[in-house]
Amino acid sequence: IIEGQGTAGLEILEQLPDVDAVVVPIGGGGLISGIALAIKDIRPGVKIIGVRSEWAMRARATKSGHLSTQFSGTIADGIAVKRNGKITVPIMEQVVDRLITVSENEIAKAVVRVLETERTVLEGAGAAGVAAVIFGKIPPRFQKVAVMACGSNIDMNMLSRLLERDMAQQGRLLRLKVSMPDRPGSLQRATTILAAEGANVLEVIHDRSFSEVPINVDISFIYYNSLLY
């Protein structure tokens, strides 16, 4: 497997002969071991930078290998291994020059950015290297950097969630809750105001049972503000 992964390193050198750094996600270590061995054999001066997920590092730090509920899942499940392989560890110690850790939020943003700019779908594990570049974790002295963007095995529900979450963080997707008199026309007045502000309403929740004011209704809107972009 390691030898097979090395062909990716050969292709990098063929396509970018003057590359000075290669960024590779690390799970069990097979991919980066193969790439690093192939590249170092031909161009020893090229730096190999491995990227690990914060989730995996937290898991390895616990004796049981299990995390609390807060960190029970990860978007980068392809590299969410609790230990490196026995064969790969000695290789990585020899040929990997630097190790970097990226957070779940950074990986999530990388998935969305690649989809927006390159129209390419990456899974969380495959976007870990991109996350390291986007968030400035690669030393600036490297001017020609190759990043392994590998794998597109991501659940569509997860991808949709990441896109909506990113839109909310950018202020493109908004949520508004208002308390209004519970009588005919209240909802229409609220939507008229939102329409005048350029809001494209995606979801409306009309709540009588748990309203803060007994004679009112709580109306929650989730909307996209088209006038901002």
PDB file of C-alpha atoms in Angstrom, residues 71-150:
ATOM      1  CA  PHE A  71     -16.077  15.521  20.894  1.00  0.00           C
ATOM      2  CA  SER A  72     -17.752  12.198  20.089  1.00  0.00           C
ATOM      3  CA  GLY A  73     -17.797  12.722  16.323  1.00  0.00           C
ATOM      4  CA  THR A  74     -15.602  14.188  13.633  1.00  0.00           C
ATOM      5  CA  ILE A  75     -16.072  15.508  10.132  1.00  0.00           C
ATOM      6  CA  ALA A  76     -12.724  13.992   9.109  1.00  0.00           C
ATOM      7  CA  ASP A  77     -13.533  10.359   9.799  1.00  0.00           C
ATOM      8  CA  GLY A  78     -11.104   9.190   7.099  1.00  0.00           C
ATOM      9  CA  ILE A  79      -8.137  10.256   9.247  1.00  0.00           C
ATOM     10  CA  ALA A  80      -9.796   9.730  12.629  1.00  0.00           C
ATOM     11  CA  VAL A  81      -7.537   6.881  13.687  1.00  0.00           C
ATOM     12  CA  LYS A  82      -6.413   6.565  17.289  1.00  0.00           C
ATOM     13  CA  ARG A  83      -2.892   5.445  16.404  1.00  0.00           C
ATOM     14  CA  ASN A  84      -0.501   5.328  13.460  1.00  0.00           C
ATOM     15  CA  GLY A  85       0.417   2.044  11.852  1.00  0.00           C
ATOM     16  CA  LYS A  86       3.399   0.072  13.178  1.00  0.00           C
ATOM     17  CA  ILE A  87       5.055   0.101   9.755  1.00  0.00           C
ATOM     18  CA  THR A  88       4.384   3.770   9.010  1.00  0.00           C
ATOM     19  CA  VAL A  89       5.662   5.311  12.261  1.00  0.00           C
ATOM     20  CA  PRO A  90       9.380   4.610  11.602  1.00  0.00           C
ATOM     21  CA  ILE A  91       8.997   5.862   8.022  1.00  0.00           C
ATOM     22  CA  MET A  92       7.305   9.092   9.078  1.00  0.00           C
ATOM     23  CA  GLU A  93       9.945   9.741  11.726  1.00  0.00           C
ATOM     24  CA  GLN A  94      12.530   9.524   8.976  1.00  0.00           C
ATOM     25  CA  VAL A  95      10.949  11.482   6.106  1.00  0.00           C
ATOM     26  CA  VAL A  96       8.198  13.775   7.459  1.00  0.00           C
ATOM     27  CA  ASP A  97       9.600  17.202   8.276  1.00  0.00           C
ATOM     28  CA  ARG A  98       6.716  18.852  10.118  1.00  0.00           C
ATOM     29  CA  LEU A  99       3.372  17.909  11.694  1.00  0.00           C
ATOM     30  CA  ILE A 100       0.423  20.310  11.867  1.00  0.00           C
ATOM     31  CA  THR A 101      -2.940  19.962  13.577  1.00  0.00           C
ATOM     32  CA  VAL A 102      -6.202  21.426  12.254  1.00  0.00           C
ATOM     33  CA  SER A 103      -9.508  21.812  14.089  1.00  0.00           C
ATOM     34  CA  GLU A 104     -12.960  20.587  13.100  1.00  0.00           C
ATOM     35  CA  ASN A 105     -14.057  24.145  12.271  1.00  0.00           C
ATOM     36  CA  GLU A 106     -11.032  24.693  10.048  1.00  0.00           C
ATOM     37  CA  ILE A 107     -11.681  21.466   8.157  1.00  0.00           C
ATOM     38  CA  ALA A 108     -15.355  22.353   7.733  1.00  0.00           C
ATOM     39  CA  LYS A 109     -14.487  25.755   6.281  1.00  0.00           C
ATOM     40  CA  ALA A 110     -11.963  24.177   3.919  1.00  0.00           C
ATOM     41  CA  VAL A 111     -14.611  21.815   2.529  1.00  0.00           C
ATOM     42  CA  VAL A 112     -16.902  24.772   1.785  1.00  0.00           C
ATOM     43  CA  ARG A 113     -14.148  26.992   0.327  1.00  0.00           C
ATOM     44  CA  VAL A 114     -13.003  24.296  -2.108  1.00  0.00           C
ATOM     45  CA  LEU A 115     -16.596  23.724  -3.194  1.00  0.00           C
ATOM     46  CA  GLU A 116     -17.133  27.473  -3.730  1.00  0.00           C
ATOM     47  CA  THR A 117     -13.883  28.238  -5.534  1.00  0.00           C
ATOM     48  CA  GLU A 118     -13.008  25.003  -7.353  1.00  0.00           C
ATOM     49  CA  ARG A 119     -16.486  23.451  -7.681  1.00  0.00           C
ATOM     50  CA  THR A 120     -14.950  20.319  -6.195  1.00  0.00           C
ATOM     51  CA  VAL A 121     -16.403  18.221  -3.380  1.00  0.00           C
ATOM     52  CA  LEU A 122     -13.966  17.031  -0.718  1.00  0.00           C
ATOM     53  CA  GLU A 123     -14.624  14.934   2.331  1.00  0.00           C
ATOM     54  CA  GLY A 124     -13.383  16.189   5.683  1.00  0.00           C
ATOM     55  CA  ALA A 125     -10.250  14.049   5.707  1.00  0.00           C
ATOM     56  CA  GLY A 126      -9.375  15.069   2.165  1.00  0.00           C
ATOM     57  CA  ALA A 127      -9.706  18.761   3.037  1.00  0.00           C
ATOM     58  CA  ALA A 128      -7.401  18.684   6.073  1.00  0.00           C
ATOM     59  CA  GLY A 129      -4.354  19.739   4.051  1.00  0.00           C
ATOM     60  CA  VAL A 130      -6.303  22.545   2.414  1.00  0.00           C
ATOM     61  CA  ALA A 131      -7.381  23.721   5.863  1.00  0.00           C
ATOM     62  CA  ALA A 132      -3.744  23.993   6.931  1.00  0.00           C
ATOM     63  CA  VAL A 133      -3.014  26.243   3.953  1.00  0.00           C
ATOM     64  CA  ILE A 134      -6.140  28.396   4.244  1.00  0.00           C
ATOM     65  CA  PHE A 135      -5.537  29.137   7.905  1.00  0.00           C
ATOM     66  CA  GLY A 136      -1.902  30.077   7.454  1.00  0.00           C
ATOM     67  CA  LYS A 137      -0.315  27.088   9.174  1.00  0.00           C
ATOM     68  CA  ILE A 138       2.223  26.465   6.398  1.00  0.00           C
ATOM     69  CA  PRO A 139       5.468  28.456   6.884  1.00  0.00           C
ATOM     70  CA  PRO A 140       5.459  31.467   4.509  1.00  0.00           C
ATOM     71  CA  ARG A 141       8.942  30.663   3.211  1.00  0.00           C
ATOM     72  CA  PHE A 142       7.405  27.930   1.055  1.00  0.00           C
ATOM     73  CA  GLN A 143       6.296  29.521  -2.220  1.00  0.00           C
ATOM     74  CA  LYS A 144       5.402  26.450  -4.295  1.00  0.00           C
ATOM     75  CA  VAL A 145       3.271  24.146  -2.195  1.00  0.00           C
ATOM     76  CA  ALA A 146       1.432  21.043  -3.390  1.00  0.00           C
ATOM     77  CA  VAL A 147      -1.558  20.035  -1.292  1.00  0.00           C
ATOM     78  CA  MET A 148      -3.111  16.592  -1.390  1.00  0.00           C
ATOM     79  CA  ALA A 149      -6.872  17.183  -1.737  1.00  0.00           C
ATOM     80  CA  CYS A 150      -7.980  13.585  -1.621  1.00  0.00           C
TER      81      CYS A 150
END
